[in-house]
CSV table of C-alpha atoms and ligand atoms in Angstrom, one decimal:
chain,number,residue,atom,x,y,z
S,625,MET,CA,-8.6,6.0,-18.0
S,626,ILE,CA,-5.2,6.6,-19.6
S,627,PRO,CA,-2.9,8.8,-18.0
S,628,ALA,CA,-1.5,11.7,-20.2
S,629,ALA,CA,1.8,10.8,-22.1
S,630,PHE,CA,5.4,10.8,-20.4
S,631,ASP,CA,8.7,9.5,-21.0
S,632,PHE,CA,9.8,6.7,-18.8
S,633,VAL,CA,13.3,6.7,-17.3
S,634,ARG,CA,14.6,3.6,-15.2
S,635,ALA,CA,17.1,4.5,-12.6
S,636,GLU,CA,19.0,1.6,-11.4
S,637,SER,CA,20.8,3.5,-8.5
S,638,ALA,CA,19.9,6.3,-6.2
S,639,ALA,CA,22.7,8.3,-7.9
S,640,GLU,CA,20.9,7.7,-11.2
S,641,ALA,CA,17.7,8.8,-9.7
S,642,VAL,CA,18.9,12.1,-8.3
S,643,ALA,CA,20.7,12.9,-11.5
S,644,ALA,CA,17.5,12.2,-13.4
S,645,LEU,CA,15.6,14.4,-10.9
S,646,ALA,CA,18.1,17.1,-11.5
S,647,GLU,CA,18.1,17.0,-15.3
S,648,HIS,CA,14.0,16.9,-15.6
S,649,GLY,CA,13.4,19.3,-12.7
S,650,ASP,CA,9.9,20.1,-11.9
S,651,ASP,CA,8.7,18.0,-15.1
S,652,ALA,CA,9.7,14.8,-13.3
S,653,LYS,CA,8.2,12.6,-10.8
S,654,ILE,CA,9.6,9.5,-9.2
S,655,LEU,CA,7.6,6.5,-9.5
S,656,ALA,CA,7.9,4.0,-6.5
S,657,GLY,CA,5.2,1.4,-5.9
S,658,GLY,CA,2.8,3.9,-8.0
S,659,MET,CA,0.0,3.1,-5.6
S,660,SER,CA,-0.7,6.6,-5.2
S,661,LEU,CA,0.9,8.5,-8.2
S,662,ILE,CA,-0.9,6.2,-10.7
S,663,PRO,CA,-4.4,6.6,-9.7
S,664,LEU,CA,-3.9,10.6,-9.7
S,665,MET,CA,-2.2,10.1,-13.1
S,666,LYS,CA,-5.2,8.2,-14.5
S,667,LEU,CA,-7.4,10.9,-13.3
S,668,ARG,CA,-5.3,13.5,-14.7
S,669,LEU,CA,-4.8,15.1,-11.5
S,670,ALA,CA,-1.2,14.5,-11.9
S,671,THR,CA,0.4,15.0,-15.3
S,672,PRO,CA,4.2,14.6,-15.0
S,673,MET,CA,6.2,14.8,-18.5
S,674,VAL,CA,8.9,12.3,-16.9
S,675,LEU,CA,8.6,9.4,-14.8
S,676,ILE,CA,11.7,8.3,-13.0
S,677,ASP,CA,11.1,4.6,-11.9
S,678,VAL,CA,12.9,3.8,-8.9
S,679,ALA,CA,11.5,0.5,-8.1
S,680,ARG,CA,14.3,-1.6,-9.1
S,681,ILE,CA,16.9,0.2,-6.8
S,682,ARG,CA,17.5,-3.2,-4.7
S,683,ASP,CA,20.0,-1.2,-2.6
S,684,LEU,CA,17.0,1.0,-1.2
S,685,SER,CA,15.0,-2.1,0.0
S,686,TYR,CA,16.3,-3.2,3.4
S,687,ILE,CA,15.4,-3.3,7.1
S,688,LYS,CA,18.4,-3.3,9.3
S,689,ASP,CA,19.4,-2.8,12.8
S,690,ALA,CA,21.7,0.2,13.0
S,691,GLY,CA,22.6,-0.1,16.8
S,692,ASP,CA,20.3,2.6,18.4
S,693,HIS,CA,17.8,2.5,15.6
S,694,ILE,CA,16.1,0.4,12.7
S,695,ALA,CA,16.7,1.6,9.3
S,696,ILE,CA,14.2,0.9,6.6
S,697,GLY,CA,15.3,1.6,2.9
S,698,SER,CA,12.6,4.0,1.3
S,699,LEU,CA,11.7,1.3,-1.5
S,700,THR,CA,10.9,-1.3,0.9
S,701,ARG,CA,7.5,-2.7,0.1
S,702,HIS,CA,4.6,-2.6,2.6
S,703,ARG,CA,4.5,-6.5,2.3
S,704,ASP,CA,8.1,-6.7,3.4
S,705,VAL,CA,7.7,-4.3,6.2
S,706,GLU,CA,4.6,-6.1,7.4
S,707,ILE,CA,6.2,-9.4,7.7
S,708,SER,CA,9.7,-8.2,9.0
S,709,GLU,CA,10.5,-10.0,12.2
S,710,LEU,CA,13.2,-7.5,13.0
S,711,LEU,CA,10.4,-4.7,12.9
S,712,LYS,CA,8.1,-7.0,14.8
S,713,ALA,CA,10.5,-7.3,17.6
S,714,GLU,CA,11.9,-3.9,17.7
S,715,CYS,CA,9.5,-1.5,16.6
S,716,GLY,CA,6.1,-3.6,16.0
S,717,VAL,CA,3.8,-0.7,15.5
S,718,VAL,CA,5.4,-0.2,12.2
S,719,SER,CA,4.6,-3.8,10.9
S,720,ALA,CA,1.1,-3.8,12.7
S,721,VAL,CA,0.1,-0.3,10.9
S,722,THR,CA,1.4,-1.4,7.6
S,723,ALA,CA,-0.6,-4.7,7.5
S,724,GLN,CA,-3.7,-2.2,7.5
S,725,VAL,CA,-2.6,-0.5,4.4
S,726,GLY,CA,-4.8,-1.0,1.4
S,727,ASP,CA,-5.1,-4.5,0.5
S,728,ASN,CA,-2.7,-7.3,-0.4
S,729,GLN,CA,-2.3,-6.3,-3.8
S,730,VAL,CA,-1.4,-2.6,-2.7
S,731,ARG,CA,1.1,-4.1,-0.3
S,732,HIS,CA,2.8,-6.0,-2.9
S,733,ARG,CA,3.6,-2.9,-4.9
S,734,GLY,CA,3.4,0.2,-2.6
S,735,THR,CA,6.4,1.2,-0.2
S,736,ILE,CA,7.1,3.0,2.8
S,737,GLY,CA,9.0,5.7,1.3
S,738,GLY,CA,6.0,6.4,-1.3
S,739,SER,CA,3.4,6.7,1.6
S,740,VAL,CA,5.9,9.2,3.3
S,741,ALA,CA,6.9,11.3,0.3
S,742,HIS,CA,3.2,11.4,-0.8
S,743,GLY,CA,2.3,13.2,2.7
S,744,ASP,CA,-1.4,12.3,2.6
S,745,PRO,CA,-2.8,12.9,6.1
S,746,ALA,CA,-5.3,10.1,5.5
S,747,SER,CA,-2.5,7.7,5.2
S,748,ASP,CA,-1.8,5.4,8.2
S,749,LEU,CA,1.9,5.2,8.2
S,750,PRO,CA,2.9,8.8,8.3
S,751,ALA,CA,0.9,9.7,11.6
S,752,THR,CA,2.6,6.2,13.1
S,753,LEU,CA,6.1,7.7,12.0
S,754,LEU,CA,5.3,11.0,13.5
S,755,ALA,CA,4.5,9.5,16.7
S,756,LEU,CA,7.6,7.5,16.7
S,757,ASP,CA,9.7,10.8,16.3
S,758,ALA,CA,11.1,9.0,13.0
S,759,THR,CA,14.0,10.4,10.9
S,760,PHE,CA,13.9,10.7,7.2
S,761,VAL,CA,17.1,10.5,5.2
S,762,VAL,CA,16.8,12.4,1.7
S,763,THR,CA,19.5,12.5,-0.9
S,764,GLY,CA,20.2,15.2,-3.2
S,765,LYS,CA,23.0,16.5,-5.7
S,766,SER,CA,24.9,17.8,-2.7
S,767,GLY,CA,24.6,14.6,-0.6
S,768,HIS,CA,22.3,13.5,2.2
S,769,ARG,CA,20.3,15.2,4.9
S,770,GLU,CA,18.3,14.2,7.8
S,771,ILE,CA,14.6,15.5,8.5
S,772,ALA,CA,12.8,15.1,11.7
S,773,ALA,CA,9.1,13.6,11.2
S,774,THR,CA,8.0,16.6,13.3
S,775,ASP,CA,9.6,19.0,10.4
S,776,PHE,CA,8.8,16.9,7.4
S,777,PHE,CA,5.0,17.1,6.7
S,778,GLU,CA,4.3,20.8,6.0
S,779,GLY,CA,0.7,20.9,4.5
S,780,PHE,CA,-1.7,18.6,2.4
S,781,LEU,CA,0.5,16.7,0.4
S,782,GLU,CA,3.3,18.8,1.0
S,783,THR,CA,6.5,17.9,2.5
S,784,ALA,CA,10.1,19.1,3.3
S,785,LEU,CA,11.4,17.0,0.5
S,786,GLY,CA,12.8,19.2,-2.4
S,787,SER,CA,11.7,18.6,-5.9
S,788,GLU,CA,15.2,17.2,-6.8
S,789,GLU,CA,15.7,15.1,-3.8
S,790,LEU,CA,15.3,11.3,-3.2
S,791,LEU,CA,13.9,9.8,0.1
S,792,THR,CA,16.1,7.1,0.8
S,793,GLU,CA,16.0,5.9,4.3
S,794,ILE,CA,13.4,5.9,7.2
S,795,ARG,CA,14.9,5.4,10.7
S,796,VAL,CA,12.7,4.5,13.6
S,797,PRO,CA,13.5,4.0,17.3
S,798,LYS,CA,13.8,0.6,19.0
S,799,ALA,CA,10.9,0.7,21.0
S,800,GLY,CA,11.4,-3.4,21.9
S,801,PRO,CA,8.3,-5.1,23.1
S,802,SER,CA,6.5,-2.1,24.3
S,803,GLY,CA,2.7,-1.7,24.1
S,804,PHE,CA,1.1,0.0,20.9
S,805,ASN,CA,-2.0,-0.2,19.2
S,806,TYR,CA,-3.7,1.3,15.8
S,807,GLN,CA,-7.4,2.3,15.7
S,808,LYS,CA,-8.4,2.5,12.1
S,809,PHE,CA,-12.0,3.6,11.6
S,810,ASN,CA,-13.5,3.2,8.3
S,811,ARG,CA,-16.9,1.8,7.0
S,812,ARG,CA,-15.6,-0.6,4.1
S,813,ALA,CA,-12.7,-2.9,4.1
S,814,GLN,CA,-9.6,-1.6,2.1
S,815,ASP,CA,-10.5,2.1,2.7
S,816,TRP,CA,-8.6,4.8,4.2
S,817,ALA,CA,-9.3,5.8,7.6
S,818,ILE,CA,-12.2,8.2,8.3
S,819,VAL,CA,-10.1,9.1,11.4
S,820,GLY,CA,-7.1,7.1,12.8
S,821,ALA,CA,-5.3,6.9,16.2
S,822,VAL,CA,-1.9,5.2,16.8
S,823,ALA,CA,-0.8,5.0,20.4
S,824,VAL,CA,2.9,3.8,21.2
S,825,THR,CA,5.3,3.6,24.1
S,826,VAL,CA,8.9,4.6,23.3
S,827,GLY,CA,11.4,5.1,26.1
S,828,GLY,CA,8.8,4.8,28.7
S,829,ALA,CA,6.7,7.8,27.4
S,830,LYS,CA,3.3,7.4,25.3
S,831,LYS,CA,3.1,9.0,22.1
S,832,VAL,CA,0.0,9.2,20.2
S,833,GLY,CA,-0.6,10.1,16.3
S,834,LEU,CA,-3.8,11.2,14.5
S,835,VAL,CA,-4.7,10.2,11.1
S,836,ASN,CA,-6.9,12.4,8.8
S,837,MET,CA,-7.5,15.2,11.6
S,838,GLY,CA,-5.9,18.0,9.7
S,839,SER,CA,-4.1,18.8,6.3
S,840,THR,CA,-1.1,16.9,7.8
S,841,PRO,CA,-0.7,13.8,10.0
S,842,LEU,CA,-0.7,15.2,13.7
S,843,ARG,CA,0.4,14.4,17.0
S,844,ALA,CA,-2.0,14.5,20.0
S,845,ARG,CA,0.5,16.6,22.2
S,846,GLN,CA,-2.1,17.4,24.7
S,847,VAL,CA,-3.1,14.0,25.2
S,848,GLU,CA,0.6,13.0,25.6
S,849,ALA,CA,1.2,15.9,28.4
S,850,ALA,CA,-1.9,14.7,30.3
S,851,LEU,CA,-0.5,11.0,30.2
S,852,ALA,CA,3.0,12.3,31.4
S,853,GLY,CA,1.2,14.2,34.3
S,854,GLY,CA,-0.7,11.1,35.6
S,855,ALA,CA,-4.0,11.5,33.9
S,856,SER,CA,-5.9,8.3,33.1
S,857,ASN,CA,-6.2,7.3,29.7
S,858,SER,CA,-9.9,8.0,29.3
S,859,ASP,CA,-9.3,11.8,30.9
S,860,ALA,CA,-6.2,12.2,28.6
S,861,ALA,CA,-8.2,11.2,25.6
S,862,GLN,CA,-10.5,14.0,26.1
S,863,SER,CA,-8.1,16.4,24.6
S,864,ALA,CA,-7.5,14.3,21.4
S,865,ALA,CA,-9.1,16.9,19.4
S,866,ALA,CA,-7.4,19.9,20.7
S,867,ASP,CA,-5.0,21.7,17.9
S,868,THR,CA,-6.7,19.6,15.5
S,869,GLU,CA,-8.3,21.1,12.1
S,870,ALA,CA,-10.4,18.3,10.7
S,871,ASN,CA,-12.0,18.6,7.4
S,872,GLN,CA,-15.7,17.9,6.7
S,873,ASP,CA,-16.4,15.6,3.7
S,874,LEU,CA,-19.1,13.2,2.5
S,875,ASN,CA,-18.0,10.7,5.2
S,876,ALA,CA,-18.1,12.7,8.4
S,877,SER,CA,-18.5,16.3,9.7
S,878,VAL,CA,-15.9,18.2,11.8
S,879,GLU,CA,-17.7,17.3,15.0
S,880,TYR,CA,-18.1,13.7,14.2
S,881,ARG,CA,-14.4,13.6,13.3
S,882,GLU,CA,-13.4,15.0,16.8
S,883,HIS,CA,-15.7,12.6,18.6
S,884,LEU,CA,-13.8,9.8,16.7
S,885,SER,CA,-10.6,11.1,17.6
S,886,ARG,CA,-11.5,11.2,21.3
S,887,VAL,CA,-13.1,7.7,21.3
S,888,LEU,CA,-10.2,6.0,19.2
S,889,VAL,CA,-7.3,7.6,21.3
S,890,ARG,CA,-9.0,6.2,24.5
S,891,ARG,CA,-9.3,2.8,22.9
S,892,ALA,CA,-5.7,3.0,21.3
S,893,LEU,CA,-4.4,3.9,24.6
S,894,GLU,CA,-6.3,1.2,26.5
S,895,ALA,CA,-5.3,-1.5,24.0
S,896,ALA,CA,-1.6,-0.4,23.8
S,897,THR,CA,-0.9,-0.8,27.8
S,898,VAL,CA,1.2,-3.9,28.4
R,1240,MET,CA,9.6,1.7,-25.8
R,1241,LYS,CA,10.4,-1.9,-26.0
R,1242,ILE,CA,9.5,-4.5,-23.1
R,1243,SER,CA,9.9,-7.9,-22.7
R,1244,VAL,CA,7.5,-9.9,-20.4
R,1245,SER,CA,7.1,-13.5,-19.8
R,1246,VAL,CA,3.3,-13.9,-20.0
R,1247,ASN,CA,2.1,-17.3,-18.9
R,1248,GLY,CA,5.3,-18.9,-19.5
R,1249,LYS,CA,5.9,-17.5,-23.0
R,1250,SER,CA,8.1,-14.3,-23.6
R,1251,GLN,CA,6.5,-11.7,-25.2
R,1252,GLU,CA,8.3,-8.5,-26.9
R,1253,HIS,CA,6.3,-5.3,-27.6
R,1254,ASP,CA,6.8,-1.9,-28.3
R,1255,VAL,CA,4.6,0.1,-25.9
R,1256,GLU,CA,3.8,3.8,-25.1
R,1257,PRO,CA,5.1,4.2,-21.6
R,1258,ARG,CA,1.6,5.0,-20.3
R,1259,THR,CA,0.2,1.6,-21.3
R,1260,LEU,CA,-1.4,0.2,-18.6
R,1261,LEU,CA,-0.5,-3.7,-17.9
R,1262,VAL,CA,-4.0,-4.6,-18.1
R,1263,GLN,CA,-4.3,-2.8,-21.4
R,1264,TYR,CA,-1.1,-4.5,-22.5
R,1265,LEU,CA,-2.5,-7.9,-21.6
R,1266,ARG,CA,-5.9,-7.7,-23.2
R,1267,GLU,CA,-4.8,-5.6,-26.1
R,1268,ALA,CA,-1.4,-6.6,-27.3
R,1269,CYS,CA,-1.5,-10.3,-25.8
R,1270,ALA,CA,-5.1,-10.9,-26.8
R,1271,LEU,CA,-5.7,-12.1,-23.2
R,1272,THR,CA,-9.0,-10.9,-22.1
R,1273,GLY,CA,-9.4,-13.1,-19.3
R,1274,THR,CA,-8.2,-10.3,-17.2
R,1275,LYS,CA,-11.1,-7.8,-16.6
R,1276,VAL,CA,-11.4,-4.1,-16.0
R,1277,GLY,CA,-14.2,-3.7,-13.3
R,1278,CYS,CA,-13.6,-0.3,-11.7
R,1279,ASP,CA,-10.4,1.0,-13.4
R,1280,THR,CA,-9.6,2.8,-10.1
R,1281,SER,CA,-7.6,0.2,-7.9
R,1282,SER,CA,-10.8,-0.8,-6.0
R,1283,CYS,CA,-12.4,-3.8,-7.1
R,1284,GLY,CA,-9.6,-6.4,-7.8
R,1285,ALA,CA,-10.9,-7.8,-11.3
R,1286,CYS,CA,-7.9,-7.0,-13.0
R,1287,THR,CA,-5.6,-8.9,-10.4
R,1288,VAL,CA,-2.9,-10.7,-12.0
R,1289,LEU,CA,0.1,-12.4,-10.3
R,1290,LEU,CA,3.4,-10.6,-11.3
R,1291,ASP,CA,6.4,-12.8,-10.3
R,1292,GLY,CA,4.2,-14.9,-8.2
R,1293,GLU,CA,2.3,-12.2,-6.3
R,1294,SER,CA,-1.1,-10.5,-6.7
R,1295,VAL,CA,-1.0,-7.1,-8.0
R,1296,LYS,CA,-3.8,-4.9,-9.8
R,1297,SER,CA,-3.0,-4.7,-13.3
R,1298,CYS,CA,-5.0,-1.2,-13.9
R,1299,THR,CA,-2.7,0.3,-11.7
R,1300,MET,CA,0.7,-0.4,-13.1
R,1301,PHE,CA,2.2,0.3,-16.2
R,1302,ALA,CA,3.2,-2.5,-18.5
R,1303,ALA,CA,6.9,-0.9,-18.3
R,1304,GLN,CA,7.0,-1.7,-14.7
R,1305,ALA,CA,6.5,-5.4,-15.6
R,1306,ASP,CA,9.2,-5.3,-18.0
R,1307,GLY,CA,11.7,-8.1,-17.2
R,1308,GLY,CA,9.0,-9.8,-15.3
R,1309,SER,CA,7.0,-12.9,-15.2
R,1310,VAL,CA,3.2,-12.4,-15.3
R,1311,THR,CA,0.4,-15.1,-15.0
R,1312,THR,CA,-3.1,-14.7,-16.2
R,1313,ILE,CA,-6.1,-16.5,-15.6
R,1314,GLU,CA,-5.4,-18.1,-18.9
R,1315,GLY,CA,-2.1,-19.4,-17.5
R,1316,LEU,CA,-3.3,-21.1,-14.5
R,1317,ALA,CA,-4.9,-24.5,-15.7
R,1318,ASN,CA,-2.4,-27.4,-16.3
R,1319,THR,CA,-1.2,-28.1,-20.0
R,1320,ASP,CA,-3.2,-30.9,-20.3
R,1321,GLY,CA,-6.3,-28.8,-19.8
R,1322,SER,CA,-7.2,-29.9,-16.1
R,1323,LEU,CA,-7.9,-27.0,-13.7
R,1324,HIS,CA,-5.5,-25.5,-11.0
R,1325,PRO,CA,-6.7,-26.7,-7.6
R,1326,MET,CA,-7.9,-22.9,-6.9
R,1327,GLN,CA,-10.2,-23.1,-10.0
R,1328,GLN,CA,-11.3,-26.6,-9.4
R,1329,ALA,CA,-12.2,-25.5,-5.8
R,1330,PHE,CA,-14.3,-22.3,-7.2
R,1331,HIS,CA,-16.0,-25.1,-9.5
R,1332,GLU,CA,-16.8,-27.3,-6.7
R,1333,LYS,CA,-17.9,-24.9,-4.2
R,1334,HIS,CA,-19.8,-22.8,-6.6
R,1335,GLY,CA,-17.6,-19.8,-5.8
R,1336,LEU,CA,-19.0,-17.7,-8.7
R,1337,GLN,CA,-22.3,-16.6,-10.3
R,1338,CYS,CA,-21.7,-13.8,-13.1
R,1339,GLY,CA,-17.9,-14.7,-13.0
R,1340,PHE,CA,-16.9,-11.1,-13.7
R,1341,CYS,CA,-14.6,-11.0,-10.5
R,1342,THR,CA,-13.6,-14.5,-10.8
R,1343,ALA,CA,-10.2,-14.4,-12.8
R,1344,GLY,CA,-9.2,-11.7,-10.3
R,1345,MET,CA,-10.7,-13.6,-7.4
R,1346,VAL,CA,-8.8,-16.9,-8.2
R,1347,LEU,CA,-5.4,-15.3,-8.9
R,1348,ALA,CA,-5.7,-13.1,-5.6
R,1349,ALA,CA,-6.5,-16.4,-3.8
R,1350,VAL,CA,-3.6,-18.2,-5.2
R,1351,SER,CA,-1.2,-15.5,-3.8
R,1352,LEU,CA,-2.7,-15.5,-0.8
R,1353,LEU,CA,-2.5,-19.3,-0.1
R,1354,ASP,CA,1.1,-18.7,-1.4
R,1355,GLU,CA,1.8,-16.5,1.5
R,1356,ASN,CA,-0.5,-18.3,3.9
R,1357,PRO,CA,-0.9,-21.9,3.4
R,1358,ASN,CA,-3.1,-22.3,6.3
R,1359,PRO,CA,-5.4,-19.5,6.6
R,1360,THR,CA,-8.5,-19.0,8.9
R,1361,GLU,CA,-11.7,-18.1,7.5
R,1362,LYS,CA,-10.9,-14.6,8.7
R,1363,ASP,CA,-7.5,-14.7,7.1
R,1364,VAL,CA,-9.2,-15.3,3.6
R,1365,ARG,CA,-11.7,-12.7,4.0
R,1366,PHE,CA,-9.2,-10.1,5.0
R,1367,GLY,CA,-7.0,-11.6,2.5
R,1368,LEU,CA,-9.4,-11.0,-0.4
R,1369,GLU,CA,-10.3,-7.6,0.9
R,1370,GLY,CA,-9.2,-5.9,-2.3
R,1371,ASN,CA,-11.4,-8.1,-4.6
R,1372,LEU,CA,-15.3,-7.2,-4.9
R,1373,CYS,CA,-17.7,-9.5,-5.9
R,1374,ARG,CA,-21.4,-8.2,-6.8
R,1375,CYS,CA,-23.0,-11.6,-6.7
R,1376,THR,CA,-22.1,-14.3,-4.3
R,1377,GLY,CA,-21.8,-12.6,-0.9
R,1378,TYR,CA,-18.4,-14.1,-0.7
R,1379,HIS,CA,-19.7,-17.0,1.3
R,1380,ASN,CA,-18.9,-19.6,-1.5
R,1381,ILE,CA,-15.7,-17.9,-2.3
R,1382,VAL,CA,-14.4,-18.2,1.1
R,1383,GLU,CA,-15.6,-21.7,1.2
R,1384,ALA,CA,-13.5,-22.5,-1.9
R,1385,VAL,CA,-10.5,-20.8,-0.8
R,1386,LEU,CA,-10.4,-22.8,2.5
R,1387,ALA,CA,-11.1,-26.1,0.4
R,1388,ALA,CA,-8.2,-25.4,-1.9
R,1389,ALA,CA,-6.0,-24.7,1.2
R,1390,ALA,CA,-7.3,-28.2,2.8
R,1391,ALA,CA,-6.6,-29.8,-0.6
R,1392,LYS,CA,-3.2,-28.5,-0.8
R,1393,GLU,CA,-2.4,-29.5,2.7
R,1394,ALA,CA,-3.7,-33.1,2.1
R,1395,LYS,CA,-1.2,-33.2,-0.7
P,2576,FAD,C1,-6.8,0.7,-3.3
P,2576,FAD,C2,-5.8,1.4,-2.7
P,2576,FAD,C3,-6.0,1.5,-1.2
P,2576,FAD,C4,-5.1,2.3,-0.4
P,2576,FAD,N1,-5.4,2.3,1.0
P,2576,FAD,C5,-4.4,2.7,1.8
P,2576,FAD,C6,-4.9,2.8,3.1
P,2576,FAD,O1,-5.8,2.3,3.7
P,2576,FAD,N2,-3.9,3.5,3.9
P,2576,FAD,C7,-2.9,4.4,3.4
P,2576,FAD,O2,-2.0,4.6,4.1
P,2576,FAD,N3,-2.7,4.0,2.1
P,2576,FAD,C8,-3.3,3.4,1.4
P,2576,FAD,N4,-3.0,3.6,-0.1
P,2576,FAD,C9,-2.0,4.1,-0.8
P,2576,FAD,C10,-0.7,3.4,-0.3
P,2576,FAD,O3,-0.2,3.4,0.8
P,2576,FAD,C11,0.6,3.9,-1.4
P,2576,FAD,O4,1.3,2.5,-1.5
P,2576,FAD,C12,1.4,4.6,-0.8
P,2576,FAD,O5,0.8,5.8,-0.3
P,2576,FAD,C13,2.4,5.1,-1.8
P,2576,FAD,O6,3.5,4.4,-1.9
P,2576,FAD,P1,4.0,3.9,-3.5
P,2576,FAD,O7,5.5,3.2,-3.3
P,2576,FAD,O8,3.1,3.2,-4.1
P,2576,FAD,O9,4.3,5.5,-4.0
P,2576,FAD,P2,4.0,6.2,-5.5
P,2576,FAD,O10,2.6,6.1,-5.9
P,2576,FAD,O11,5.1,5.8,-6.6
P,2576,FAD,O12,4.4,7.7,-5.2
P,2576,FAD,C14,3.8,8.3,-4.3
P,2576,FAD,C15,4.3,9.8,-4.2
P,2576,FAD,O13,5.7,9.9,-3.6
P,2576,FAD,C16,6.7,10.3,-4.3
P,2576,FAD,N5,7.7,9.2,-4.2
P,2576,FAD,C17,7.4,7.8,-3.9
P,2576,FAD,N6,8.9,7.3,-3.4
P,2576,FAD,C18,9.7,8.4,-3.4
P,2576,FAD,C19,11.0,8.7,-3.1
P,2576,FAD,N7,11.7,7.3,-2.4
P,2576,FAD,N8,11.4,9.8,-2.9
P,2576,FAD,C20,11.0,10.8,-3.3
P,2576,FAD,N9,9.7,10.9,-3.6
P,2576,FAD,C21,9.3,9.7,-3.7
P,2576,FAD,C22,6.3,10.1,-5.8
P,2576,FAD,O14,6.9,11.0,-6.9
P,2576,FAD,C23,4.6,10.3,-5.8
P,2576,FAD,O15,4.5,11.8,-5.8
P,2576,FAD,C24,-3.8,2.8,-1.1
P,2576,FAD,C25,-3.7,2.6,-2.6
P,2576,FAD,C26,-4.4,2.0,-3.3
P,2576,FAD,C27,-4.3,2.2,-4.8
P,2577,FES,S1,-10.2,-2.6,-12.5
P,2577,FES,FE1,-8.3,-3.0,-11.4
P,2577,FES,S2,-8.9,-2.8,-9.3
P,2577,FES,FE2,-11.0,-2.5,-10.5
P,2578,FES,S1,-19.6,-13.7,-9.5
P,2578,FES,FE1,-20.4,-11.9,-10.3
P,2578,FES,S2,-19.3,-10.2,-9.4
P,2578,FES,FE2,-18.5,-11.8,-8.5
């Protein structure tokens, strides 16, 4: 399968990428690892006229201690996130979840920024970053702006990222050696989650994120409230499917997804206890 | 657009359409047909090659993204005297293939895996090769071969 023809522009810096976005507007798409975009282009579900290759912008590939948080450059590859000692020590859930994205070949190319910008509710990282109350830094013609993860995911594959903006940084809190766990339920190795549940403790509070339980990644707010009110893990997990709008597809019915969410949230909470 | 890629140690210059996939480039422009297309949807790993030493699926990359890089295909793995690479040798000895369609991708994925994890457990090998499907062997002998190659490397 060969994609529709396009022009290829290589950006060597964030400024060049932003300028190219401004020049080509809606005709252009950013190409990072290509692990989501190229499959869509091969199926001609995406037919951009211009691809702006940003993968070589080395300045946007980093993981650093920024005092009160960890800053991750948007073009940091999954592989580098997976093995980062800094992340393992300060926000281990991000490394552990990343290790479950696709397979080795996918993680050698795909980037954290691409996972976020793509905004797929079935992806592992968006729900995790939502549970962490991460902040996304985006860069456009008029400079930087920060968007809270809770405001970022707007709909199915829709985000608050403007069409002329580049996602440049992901900021996650220092959670320290606190408990976390990710339960990814799928039927075959390498597949996307049919449902996923991530539990993580940040600053003493338990947060829960849900994968593939609606058109965006979700927080299980009622579970979090029940836990804060002293409920047991298994009692709190009962409300995992509240406020979700799961889809039916060939893998699972709505009811089955709701059932999975309750079971997986309970398992994640139990396993996340330190 | 003009690209230059080092393929199996030889530098290659070609004028390609931007939409040329890396696998198409390798098979058609470089005439290296050892790299196979199985699924064409980034699922099966038959098209796996090494880009700067790391496994990638060449059906899900544009040749333009490899511009300036170094690609190793199955043709480039054996030694110049014709003797097999230790991973190829291990696949041969442990009978890690039947029809052979997945083998080029499997061997290169395994080379990359051992590079990142020189002492894998059986579970590490199974997880490490989750991006490569084999319709014939049931994986048993493939896993044996990778473990044998790891042990041989360790012994050196
Ligand atoms: C076989 C396979 C299995 C997979 N399995 C999983 C899985 O189990 N779980 C999972 O979560 N994901 C999975 N993925 C997807 C993978 O996580 C992708 O790497 C990721 O979703 C996209 O990152 P990328 O860098 O490849 O982005 P690209 O594909 O390059 O881009 C994706 C989208 O984001 C935009 N974009 C990328 N970077 C930026 C940026 N910095 N600023 C603005 N826009 C940007 C692009 O324009 C495009 O629209 C899988 C992919 C494959 C091929
Ligand atoms: S042909 Fe590339 S993964 Fe199957
Ligand atoms: S040997 Fe036939 S597909 Fe693996």
